[in-house]
Amino acid sequence: MDALQRAVYDPRMSVITKPNTYRAGADGQGHFGIFGGRYVAETLMPLILEVEKAYAAAKADPAFARELKSFQDHYAGRPSPLYFAERLTRHFGGAKIYFKRDELNHTGSHKINNCLGQILLARRMGKSRIIAETGAGQHGVATATVCARFGLQCVVYMGAKDIERQKPNVFRMKLLGAEVRPVDKGTATLKDAMNEALRDWVANVDSTYYLIGTAAGPHPYPTMVRDFQSIIGEEVRAQLQEQEGRLPDVLVACIGGGSNAIGLFHPFLDDKSVRIVGVEAAGKGVATGAHAASIAGGAPGVLHGNRTYLLQDANGQIQDAHSISAGLDYPGIGPEHSWLHSMGRVQYVSATDDEALEAFQLCSRIEGILPALEPAHAIAHVKKLAPTLPSSSLLVMNMCGRGDKDVFTVAEALGAKL
Amino acid sequence: MKNSSLSDTRVTRRFAALKRAGRPGFSAFVTAGDPTPGAFREILAGLPAAGADLIEVGVPFSDPMADGPSIQLSSQRSLKHGSSMKSVLADVAAFRKNDADTPIILMGYFNPIYRYGAEAFARDAAAAGADGVIVVDLPPEEADELCPALDASGLHMIFLTAPTSSGARLPAILKRASGFVYYVSVTGVTGTKLADEDHVKAAVARLRRHTQLPIAVGFGIKTPDAARAIGRHCDAIVVGSAIVDVIGKGGSPAEVLSFVRSLAGK
């Protein structure tokens, strides 16, 4: 029996019923169906429980919500615009395409939404030192930013390979006062940075708060990160209502760990008419093995504190991911996405490096927006999807990051000399 | 729920014998397949004579999050030679042919077990001659997906307790524990910080108020002196990274076993 079949035959999942709502998870133990959970060493377990308790208290406190809202509005620049991409719509023909402009946030991506929420939580918990992992550097920059704003010590773990391909963000973090610690272990990318951050946390339990950047990791992180990112979907709902007077027909977002996607999707999960599509990174193609598409090319497993779809071999060893986008280059995916996949509520597709590169250039030329390589994967799928839909159809894609950080990578891929 | 068959095992018999002898046990950790499949079998076979009362066999994993550099590297060396759960269990079975008494505890992370299948793993590990399992990233909150399978196969589930485990948490951990309880003596990954004797003394005393099970202490013991000092306060001490370091530096099986003898006070 392979791992996928085992997951389906898991006793806790022996009766698959459609839930009344897709928005209630996780359960009290942090499970989304068989996914999620708290697979951490005992030393960390009490800390995870402390974060969960502190987050529950913050969530129930109107003062926390007020403080967060104030920083979202005046520091991050929310709400981000919902923009009708008129020329791209005409170019593709078909659905009316809107971009949720989360690349216009302070620090250039959606990552700030989560960092603001968690830094306020860390302060409530009395922590003086913040650690984080980063792949593309967007989460590292956002973390370094909020640490600078609140005067907290900041250590960011980053794979040595990622440091090499994301130099502008590394320097940005240093300017913001963070210490960037290169991780040369394992594959020297995001998963190894996360291992190293967990090792740091276990050794500095009293002073340190681990600010996880994606909707993965042990409970309560997947739920908490989703909650802080859900402002994306909530704004879309209100903005589209104002501009079009109705719900969207299709939502599209790229997925590495899946925080921008779950933020867009979650407020719409119970709106049956809304078709929801997540785009994983297919790298050189899922069939080549050089990709980061955990759902398309992985199987359920346990890593970094949660059960979810993972790229792994037959012996349960985690395999290298590959994507031109450092932010999607992770061999796992947030557990709620795994659950939404198993329930069939969200459709998961993939786009290759080449398709993303082409979309990156197209969007830059036609809309005057340099997308990050991450949302370029979403654009690549919109290119396939939009022409199949009627012109009355409303499609919202999350432009979750800007492409300035990627110009060197894109130049190299296109053979351009800078 | 504890299986009654777990009341008389190689583990319980070994701790009873140590108690009669009035000395703490010495547990040696080595990563299966490290540095090569052949050298590992030689080291494993020599450990009891070198003074190991118990043996912890590390099941290599690509992402050992609770381990420091020494054991991370040992996992990588082992995986490079293609080790797998199957090869680890074959190593245990080979050891068991010549040693009927020394308990073997498999220590590792959950994903290789999950991928193998909890029931198949428990059955095959018991058949190979393993006696217990430590799964670093399977706290009691998630342990129900493995404990029943281990129980049914007569294997001990050995839980970790840490300096951070509160008095309120301990009963939840200990009600599932059998064989012995592992106390992680430092907050940190393996092989980095040093265990503090006074801390260990107080922590073990606290644990004893909650359990009758023997208590093994590990995660910060590197030298024969530290082994002796910490051993005064518990039922067994565990040394891993320091042994694995000798292997990592290219030590021959004879050199590794000679270091183990020094740790065991032989």
XYZ file of C-alpha atoms in Angstrom:
684
model
C 0.000 0.000 0.000
C 1.562 3.315 -0.859
C 1.515 6.314 1.450
C -1.375 7.962 -0.313
C -3.558 4.893 0.039
C -2.535 4.580 3.667
C -3.631 8.114 4.250
C -6.997 7.400 2.708
C -7.348 4.279 4.865
C -6.276 6.117 7.996
C -8.849 5.145 10.643
C -9.541 8.768 11.437
C -10.511 9.265 7.834
C -12.405 6.041 7.256
C -15.646 7.921 6.790
C -15.186 10.805 4.412
C -18.078 13.164 4.736
C -18.460 16.624 3.325
C -18.236 19.094 6.169
C -20.954 21.682 6.776
C -18.296 24.321 6.482
C -14.786 24.377 5.086
C -13.847 27.237 7.377
C -14.031 25.634 10.826
C -10.610 23.920 10.951
C -8.328 23.140 12.568
C -9.825 21.050 15.377
C -8.659 21.422 18.969
C -5.594 19.268 18.301
C -4.646 21.243 15.224
C -5.804 18.645 12.715
C -7.400 19.328 9.347
C -8.727 15.822 8.686
C -5.596 13.666 8.900
C -3.381 16.659 8.131
C -1.754 19.207 10.443
C -1.054 18.299 14.060
C 1.880 18.943 16.378
C 4.812 16.690 15.499
C 7.559 18.338 17.507
C 10.103 17.259 20.097
C 8.942 17.337 23.703
C 11.227 20.278 24.488
C 9.209 22.420 22.070
C 5.789 21.071 22.934
C 5.209 23.351 25.958
C 6.213 26.358 23.830
C 3.798 25.460 21.080
C 1.051 25.164 23.672
C 2.053 28.548 25.088
C 1.846 30.161 21.633
C -1.567 28.564 21.133
C -2.844 29.908 24.449
C -1.429 33.381 23.862
C -2.890 33.508 20.371
C -6.337 32.454 21.608
C -6.219 35.222 24.207
C -5.073 37.812 21.657
C -7.776 36.755 19.225
C -10.413 37.340 21.881
C -9.017 40.746 22.824
C -10.485 43.724 20.903
C -7.397 45.774 21.812
C -5.211 43.316 19.850
C -7.455 43.630 16.798
C -7.420 47.427 17.062
C -3.631 47.582 17.336
C -3.200 45.205 14.395
C -5.660 47.158 12.266
C -3.841 50.386 12.983
C -0.512 48.927 11.815
C -2.138 47.323 8.777
C -3.601 50.660 7.711
C -0.825 53.094 8.547
C 2.354 50.984 8.403
C 1.702 48.261 5.810
C -0.594 50.402 3.656
C -3.717 48.279 3.658
C -6.127 47.824 2.099
C -4.200 46.886 -1.020
C -6.024 47.801 -4.247
C -8.106 45.409 -6.302
C -7.054 46.284 -9.824
C -8.808 45.429 -13.084
C -6.014 44.197 -15.379
C -7.709 45.450 -18.519
C -4.946 44.890 -21.034
C -4.108 41.404 -19.780
C -7.832 40.589 -19.903
C -7.959 41.685 -23.540
C -4.700 39.874 -24.319
C -5.886 36.521 -22.970
C -9.532 36.942 -24.022
C -12.190 35.504 -21.736
C -12.584 36.085 -18.004
C -12.267 39.560 -16.576
C -8.991 39.515 -14.633
C -8.446 41.357 -11.388
C -5.165 41.524 -9.482
C -5.221 41.768 -5.726
C -2.264 44.101 -5.355
C -0.586 42.695 -2.258
C 2.773 43.419 -3.868
C 2.105 47.076 -3.027
C 2.289 46.414 0.700
C 5.188 47.762 2.689
C 8.150 45.359 2.098
C 6.747 44.266 -1.252
C 4.689 41.181 -0.507
C 1.845 39.718 1.518
C 4.344 38.514 4.138
C 3.961 41.689 6.201
C 0.319 40.778 7.009
C 1.434 37.763 9.015
C 4.542 39.389 10.486
C 2.570 42.270 11.966
C 0.151 39.866 13.621
C 2.835 37.613 15.028
C 5.154 40.376 16.214
C 2.307 41.889 18.229
C 1.710 38.430 19.688
C 5.413 37.977 20.507
C 5.376 41.316 22.331
C 2.323 40.277 24.337
C 4.232 37.111 25.275
C 7.166 39.192 26.480
C 9.680 37.686 24.039
C 12.813 39.695 23.276
C 14.316 37.726 20.406
C 12.696 36.768 17.112
C 13.863 34.038 14.770
C 12.555 33.264 11.299
C 13.290 31.164 8.241
C 13.166 32.541 4.751
C 13.390 31.214 1.216
C 13.057 34.073 -1.263
C 13.852 36.512 1.503
C 10.406 38.153 1.447
C 9.435 36.733 4.824
C 12.912 37.485 6.165
C 12.606 41.106 5.049
C 9.124 41.414 6.518
C 10.309 39.901 9.802
C 13.403 42.122 9.932
C 11.127 45.084 9.236
C 8.726 44.480 12.111
C 11.646 43.665 14.443
C 13.223 47.009 13.541
C 9.897 48.742 14.119
C 9.515 47.245 17.596
C 13.185 47.153 18.570
C 13.496 43.380 18.887
C 16.561 41.274 18.142
C 16.130 39.406 14.852
C 17.904 36.319 13.509
C 16.922 35.020 10.066
C 17.961 31.566 8.856
C 18.390 31.312 5.110
C 19.722 28.525 2.931
C 23.172 29.287 1.508
C 21.823 28.580 -1.980
C 18.982 31.069 -1.478
C 21.380 33.713 -0.129
C 23.232 33.424 -3.408
C 20.143 33.904 -5.600
C 18.405 36.536 -3.463
C 21.235 38.916 -2.668
C 19.159 42.121 -2.679
C 16.877 40.775 0.034
C 19.837 39.600 2.110
C 21.273 43.099 2.106
C 17.855 44.552 2.872
C 17.591 42.386 5.974
C 21.021 43.501 7.127
C 20.110 47.156 6.609
C 17.077 46.516 8.806
C 19.361 45.311 11.568
C 18.771 41.571 11.274
C 21.436 38.937 11.479
C 21.204 36.581 8.494
C 22.589 33.147 9.313
C 23.457 31.030 6.260
C 22.429 27.373 6.429
C 24.684 25.105 4.399
C 23.260 21.848 5.718
C 21.176 19.416 3.707
C 20.076 21.056 0.477
C 20.835 24.600 1.756
C 17.337 25.888 0.953
C 14.117 26.772 2.788
C 13.510 23.373 4.415
C 16.991 23.378 5.924
C 16.534 26.959 7.096
C 13.370 25.805 8.865
C 15.217 22.865 10.477
C 17.860 25.260 11.736
C 15.300 27.748 13.077
C 13.630 24.905 14.998
C 17.032 23.920 16.421
C 17.634 27.504 17.497
C 14.207 27.682 19.143
C 14.757 24.487 21.110
C 18.028 25.938 22.447
C 16.609 29.375 23.327
C 13.160 28.563 24.600
C 12.850 31.312 27.185
C 13.763 34.403 25.200
C 12.770 33.475 21.703
C 9.668 33.565 19.532
C 9.704 31.663 16.242
C 7.924 33.759 13.614
C 6.988 31.165 10.981
C 6.341 32.696 7.587
C 3.994 30.282 5.929
C 0.771 28.492 6.790
C 2.665 25.347 7.827
C 4.519 24.025 10.864
C 3.016 22.718 14.089
C -0.390 23.872 15.313
C -1.288 26.714 15.925
C 0.911 28.183 13.168
C -1.083 27.042 10.106
C -4.294 28.426 11.600
C -2.715 31.585 12.966
C -0.894 32.462 9.734
C -4.091 31.812 7.786
C -6.036 34.107 10.087
C -3.508 36.926 9.641
C -3.462 36.438 5.854
C -7.233 36.169 5.478
C -7.423 39.941 5.297
C -6.488 39.444 1.628
C -9.672 37.521 0.839
C -11.816 39.659 3.110
C -10.744 42.804 1.278
C -11.293 41.147 -2.108
C -14.807 40.258 -1.075
C -15.655 43.852 -0.135
C -13.760 45.446 -3.048
C -15.295 43.239 -5.719
C -18.704 43.832 -4.216
C -18.081 47.534 -4.621
C -16.674 47.316 -8.149
C -18.804 44.548 -9.637
C -21.579 44.074 -7.126
C -20.959 40.360 -6.714
C -18.715 37.474 -5.726
C -15.802 36.384 -7.902
C -16.221 33.279 -10.066
C -12.612 32.131 -9.883
C -9.721 32.688 -7.464
C -6.132 31.891 -8.428
C -3.006 32.021 -6.260
C 0.460 30.491 -6.291
C 1.478 28.031 -3.583
C 4.764 27.250 -1.902
C 3.808 26.764 1.717
C 0.576 28.443 0.710
C 0.106 31.461 2.981
C -0.951 33.979 0.334
C -3.261 31.390 -1.214
C -4.994 30.388 2.000
C -5.356 34.098 2.817
C -7.199 34.698 -0.449
C -9.156 31.441 -0.431
C -10.321 31.061 3.144
C -13.061 33.712 3.238
C -14.591 32.155 0.085
C -14.392 28.446 0.939
C -18.092 28.212 1.752
C -19.218 30.139 -1.325
C -20.020 27.175 -3.543
C -20.132 29.201 -6.734
C -16.516 30.301 -6.332
C -14.053 28.059 -8.139
C -10.693 28.056 -6.345
C -7.366 27.145 -7.927
C -3.916 26.872 -6.314
C -0.835 26.851 -8.546
C 2.208 24.870 -7.417
C 5.678 25.234 -8.916
C 6.337 22.491 -11.473
C 9.996 23.512 -11.896
C 11.382 21.711 -14.926
C 8.186 19.640 -15.079
C 6.556 17.337 -12.506
C 7.585 14.287 -14.561
C 11.288 15.257 -14.367
C 11.383 15.058 -10.569
C 12.887 18.570 -10.456
C 9.890 20.469 -9.093
C 8.238 21.807 -5.944
C 4.693 20.524 -6.526
C 3.962 18.667 -3.282
C 0.384 17.767 -4.148
C 0.970 16.865 -7.789
C 4.169 14.922 -7.117
C 4.268 14.119 -3.395
C 2.549 11.974 -0.791
C 1.355 12.537 2.789
C 4.123 12.563 5.369
C 5.334 14.307 8.514
C 7.860 17.152 8.489
C 8.352 20.429 10.353
C 5.653 19.702 12.885
C 2.764 18.774 10.610
C 1.404 16.036 8.418
C 0.920 17.190 4.872
C 1.819 16.375 1.268
C 5.605 16.152 0.946
C 8.149 15.396 -1.725
C 9.758 12.224 -0.408
C 11.187 8.922 -1.543
C 9.807 5.442 -0.837
C 11.739 5.358 2.474
C 10.255 8.592 3.794
C 13.380 10.677 3.196
C 12.528 14.213 2.152
C 13.565 15.068 -1.385
C 14.928 18.281 -2.814
C 12.447 20.669 -4.290
C 13.287 22.697 -7.353
C 11.793 25.932 -8.575
C 13.174 29.032 -10.242
C 11.246 30.856 -7.536
C 13.035 30.620 -4.185
C 9.746 31.348 -2.416
C 8.090 28.224 -3.824
C 11.146 25.997 -3.460
C 9.854 23.950 -0.521
C 9.106 20.193 -0.482
C 5.876 20.617 1.496
C 2.639 22.596 1.571
C 0.477 23.948 4.381
C -1.716 21.212 5.930
C -4.973 23.034 5.271
C -4.226 22.921 1.546
C -3.643 19.165 1.793
C -7.023 18.852 3.454
C -8.785 21.101 0.917
C -7.228 18.952 -1.803
C -8.441 15.742 -0.142
C -11.944 17.240 0.148
C -11.865 18.373 -3.474
C -12.780 21.959 -2.505
C -9.694 23.532 -4.070
C -8.164 22.452 -7.344
C -4.352 22.253 -7.342
C -2.504 22.663 -10.618
C 1.082 23.575 -11.486
C 3.148 25.828 -13.732
C 6.749 25.293 -14.842
C 9.783 27.572 -14.540
C 9.533 28.410 -18.230
C 5.829 29.227 -18.048
C 6.450 31.476 -15.041
C 9.318 33.260 -16.804
C 7.143 33.906 -19.811
C 4.307 35.190 -17.617
C 6.765 37.406 -15.728
C 7.764 39.139 -18.975
C 4.246 39.326 -20.339
C 2.813 40.957 -17.227
C 5.705 43.409 -17.061
C 5.175 44.534 -20.676
C 1.394 44.532 -20.805
C 0.424 45.770 -17.361
C 3.548 47.645 -16.286
C 3.765 45.462 -13.200
C 6.856 43.386 -12.453
C 5.413 40.380 -10.640
C 7.544 38.323 -8.285
C 8.414 34.916 -9.761
C 5.995 33.379 -7.244
C 2.785 35.039 -8.548
C 4.193 34.713 -12.072
C 3.251 31.040 -11.635
C -0.327 32.119 -10.933
C -0.331 34.370 -14.014
C 0.929 31.416 -16.077
C -2.146 29.466 -15.036
C -4.477 32.423 -15.614
C -3.128 32.425 -19.162
C -4.452 28.876 -19.596
C -7.670 29.354 -17.658
C -8.976 32.809 -18.626
C -9.550 32.070 -22.345
C -11.741 29.082 -21.417
C -14.127 31.283 -19.412
C -16.855 33.660 -20.624
C -16.161 37.403 -20.572
C -18.804 37.765 -17.862
C -16.660 35.653 -15.554
C -14.738 37.426 -12.765
C -11.288 36.049 -11.968
C -9.202 37.354 -9.060
C -5.512 36.525 -8.903
C -3.334 37.350 -5.933
C -0.333 39.432 -6.959
C 1.376 38.501 -3.720
C 4.821 39.970 -4.352
C 6.737 42.333 -6.583
C 9.474 41.224 -8.914
C 12.246 43.691 -8.111
C 14.027 41.027 -6.034
C 13.954 38.645 -9.014
C 15.470 40.776 -11.755
C 18.889 39.122 -11.376
C 17.404 35.624 -11.503
C 15.283 36.499 -14.530
C 18.222 38.168 -16.273
C 20.313 35.058 -15.765
C 17.538 32.769 -16.989
C 17.103 34.916 -20.101
C 20.844 35.131 -20.704
C 20.883 38.923 -20.255
C 24.021 40.619 -18.937
C 23.415 43.339 -16.328
C -2.835 1.276 27.874
C 0.105 -0.957 28.607
C 0.440 -4.438 27.275
C 1.033 -6.932 30.067
C 3.627 -8.649 27.875
C 5.747 -5.515 28.367
C 6.278 -6.283 32.055
C 8.999 -8.854 31.321
C 11.204 -7.800 28.425
C 14.890 -7.432 27.663
C 14.528 -3.832 28.829
C 12.883 -4.570 32.181
C 15.266 -7.465 32.820
C 18.293 -5.304 32.055
C 17.200 -2.491 34.380
C 16.414 -5.044 37.127
C 19.909 -6.507 36.740
C 21.492 -3.037 36.879
C 19.560 -2.303 40.044
C 20.784 -5.508 41.619
C 24.329 -4.625 40.616
C 23.833 -1.168 42.111
C 25.160 0.768 39.175
C 23.706 2.996 36.458
C 23.372 1.586 32.979
C 25.286 2.907 30.012
C 23.445 3.367 26.732
C 25.376 3.974 23.520
C 23.760 5.725 20.555
C 24.997 5.025 17.043
C 23.370 5.836 13.722
C 22.565 2.752 11.670
C 24.717 2.371 8.587
C 27.308 4.898 9.765
C 30.000 5.231 8.506
C 29.440 2.280 6.150
C 27.081 -0.694 6.412
C 29.959 -3.075 7.178
C 31.746 -0.912 9.755
C 28.433 -0.197 11.462
C 27.683 -3.890 11.970
C 31.132 -4.367 13.433
C 30.638 -1.472 15.861
C 27.143 -2.636 16.812
C 28.304 -6.188 17.499
C 31.161 -4.918 19.683
C 29.153 -2.496 21.829
C 27.989 -4.926 24.572
C 31.541 -6.122 25.255
C 32.683 -2.491 25.291
C 30.276 -1.798 28.141
C 26.986 -0.799 26.525
C 24.130 -2.067 28.702
C 21.618 -0.751 26.193
C 22.008 0.333 22.578
C 20.127 3.084 20.793
C 20.207 2.622 17.051
C 19.494 5.832 15.173
C 17.237 5.451 12.138
C 18.677 7.995 9.687
C 16.424 10.802 8.459
C 17.055 13.538 5.942
C 15.794 16.291 8.283
C 16.785 15.499 11.880
C 15.388 18.650 13.486
C 16.261 17.812 17.098
C 19.840 16.840 16.358
C 23.018 18.848 16.367
C 25.713 18.762 13.658
C 27.299 15.430 14.732
C 24.187 13.311 14.342
C 22.997 15.274 11.291
C 26.240 14.385 9.548
C 26.027 10.761 10.652
C 22.540 10.537 9.094
C 23.862 12.001 5.866
C 26.781 9.555 5.773
C 24.395 6.678 6.307
C 21.848 7.801 3.723
C 24.606 8.249 1.167
C 25.140 4.491 1.384
C 21.447 3.920 0.710
C 20.296 2.923 4.191
C 16.575 2.523 4.770
C 14.240 1.182 7.452
C 14.668 -2.251 5.876
C 18.463 -2.116 6.147
C 18.266 -0.812 9.728
C 16.028 -3.715 10.744
C 18.341 -6.161 8.967
C 21.262 -4.758 11.023
C 19.278 -5.299 14.226
C 18.400 -8.860 13.197
C 22.068 -9.612 12.465
C 23.056 -8.276 15.894
C 20.352 -10.284 17.616
C 21.704 -13.588 16.251
C 24.723 -13.254 18.557
C 23.248 -11.304 21.472
C 20.025 -12.395 23.116
C 20.105 -9.953 26.038
C 21.197 -6.406 25.184
C 18.142 -4.222 24.588
C 18.029 -2.319 21.319
C 16.016 0.867 21.098
C 15.321 2.352 17.678
C 15.499 6.129 17.762
C 14.448 8.434 14.983
C 11.773 10.617 13.420
C 8.226 9.735 12.530
C 8.163 10.092 8.747
C 10.211 6.981 7.879
C 7.940 4.974 10.233
C 4.769 6.551 8.830
C 5.892 5.838 5.314
C 6.717 2.206 6.238
C 3.321 1.910 7.952
C 2.973 1.915 11.752
C 1.738 -1.676 12.018
C 4.211 -3.115 9.521
C 7.010 -1.252 11.278
C 6.045 -2.535 14.740
C 5.726 -6.106 13.464
C 9.017 -6.078 11.534
C 10.968 -4.248 14.255
C 9.827 -6.775 16.865
C 10.656 -9.655 14.538
C 14.146 -8.213 13.982
C 14.729 -8.180 17.721
C 14.274 -4.515 18.611
C 12.864 -3.809 22.061
C 11.629 -0.256 22.043
C 11.174 2.878 20.004
C 11.906 6.557 20.596
C 10.269 8.854 18.073
C 11.666 12.311 18.634
C 8.881 14.225 16.896
C 5.947 12.180 18.196
C 4.793 13.794 21.444
C 2.005 12.109 23.441
C -0.526 14.338 21.648
C 0.180 12.477 18.388
C 1.386 9.126 19.757
C -1.907 7.282 19.474
C -1.197 6.520 15.857
C 1.836 4.438 16.831
C 1.362 3.256 20.441
C -1.300 0.575 19.792
C 0.811 -1.004 17.056
C 3.891 -1.083 19.298
C 1.847 -2.516 22.169
C 0.481 -5.261 19.966
C 4.010 -6.219 18.922
C 5.452 -6.089 22.441
C 7.664 -3.047 21.843
C 8.195 -0.301 24.414
C 7.276 3.261 23.487
C 9.880 5.351 25.212
C 8.969 8.978 25.705
C 11.197 11.973 26.067
C 10.747 14.415 28.895
C 12.499 17.771 28.833
C 13.403 20.606 31.178
C 10.427 22.433 29.680
C 7.913 19.648 30.446
C 5.675 21.076 33.134
C 4.357 19.133 36.096
C 0.970 19.294 34.420
C 2.319 17.624 31.256
C 4.253 14.817 32.905
C 1.273 12.585 33.796
C 0.058 12.698 30.169
C 3.489 11.627 28.968
C 4.108 9.015 31.638
C 0.779 7.247 31.384
C 1.773 6.143 27.879
C 5.412 5.433 28.717
C 6.881 2.001 29.248
C 10.360 0.472 29.539
C 12.075 3.585 30.805
C 11.731 7.339 30.612
C 14.271 9.407 28.722
C 15.158 12.740 30.284
C 16.566 15.271 27.820
C 18.990 17.044 30.144
C 19.452 20.269 28.193
C 17.190 22.600 26.232
C 18.833 22.261 22.873
C 19.689 19.810 20.159
C 21.877 16.753 20.668
C 25.578 17.167 21.321
C 25.746 20.915 21.862
C 25.220 22.097 25.454
C 26.622 20.194 28.447
C 24.373 18.601 31.051
C 24.565 20.203 34.494
C 24.782 17.735 37.364
C 22.735 19.760 39.847
C 20.027 20.360 37.275
C 19.875 16.661 36.417
C 19.717 15.689 40.085
C 16.714 17.945 40.716
C 14.996 17.013 37.453
C 15.319 13.277 38.053
C 14.008 13.684 41.589
C 10.978 15.511 40.164
C 10.397 12.730 37.602
C 10.599 10.061 40.300
C 7.634 11.649 42.027
C 5.612 10.875 38.888
C 6.878 7.454 37.807
C 8.302 4.125 38.958
C 9.973 3.579 35.589
C 13.770 3.717 35.300
C 15.086 7.078 34.136
C 17.770 7.475 31.481
C 19.467 10.845 30.937
C 20.957 12.000 27.672
C 21.624 14.905 25.250
C 24.583 16.559 27.002
C 27.033 13.912 28.168
C 30.337 13.770 26.315
C 33.111 12.551 28.583
C 33.812 9.661 30.981
C 33.808 12.169 33.881
C 30.429 13.592 32.896
C 29.082 10.071 32.436
C 30.148 9.151 35.972
C 28.834 12.370 37.503
C 25.396 12.270 35.843
C 25.158 8.502 36.342
C 25.067 9.017 40.119
C 21.586 10.506 39.809
C 19.759 8.289 37.338
C 19.304 4.698 36.192
C 21.144 5.026 32.903
C 23.059 7.596 30.936
C 23.053 7.949 27.157
C 25.957 9.108 25.032
C 25.428 9.713 21.322
C 27.112 12.668 19.640
C 30.493 12.073 21.321
C 30.586 8.495 19.972
C 29.290 9.540 16.569
C 32.008 12.212 16.454
C 34.703 9.532 16.712
C 33.061 7.773 13.769
C 32.796 11.066 11.874
C 36.485 11.765 12.336
C 37.257 8.511 10.566
C 37.782 6.366 13.654
C 38.005 2.635 13.000
C 35.487 0.323 14.713
C 38.259 -0.599 17.189
C 38.849 3.075 18.021
C 35.116 3.702 18.401
C 34.738 0.740 20.743
C 37.771 1.798 22.756
C 36.160 5.229 23.285
C 32.927 3.511 24.343
C 34.910 1.468 26.898
C 36.297 4.683 28.371
C 32.783 6.150 28.664
C 31.498 2.979 30.270
C 34.348 3.068 32.768
C 35.744 -0.211 31.552
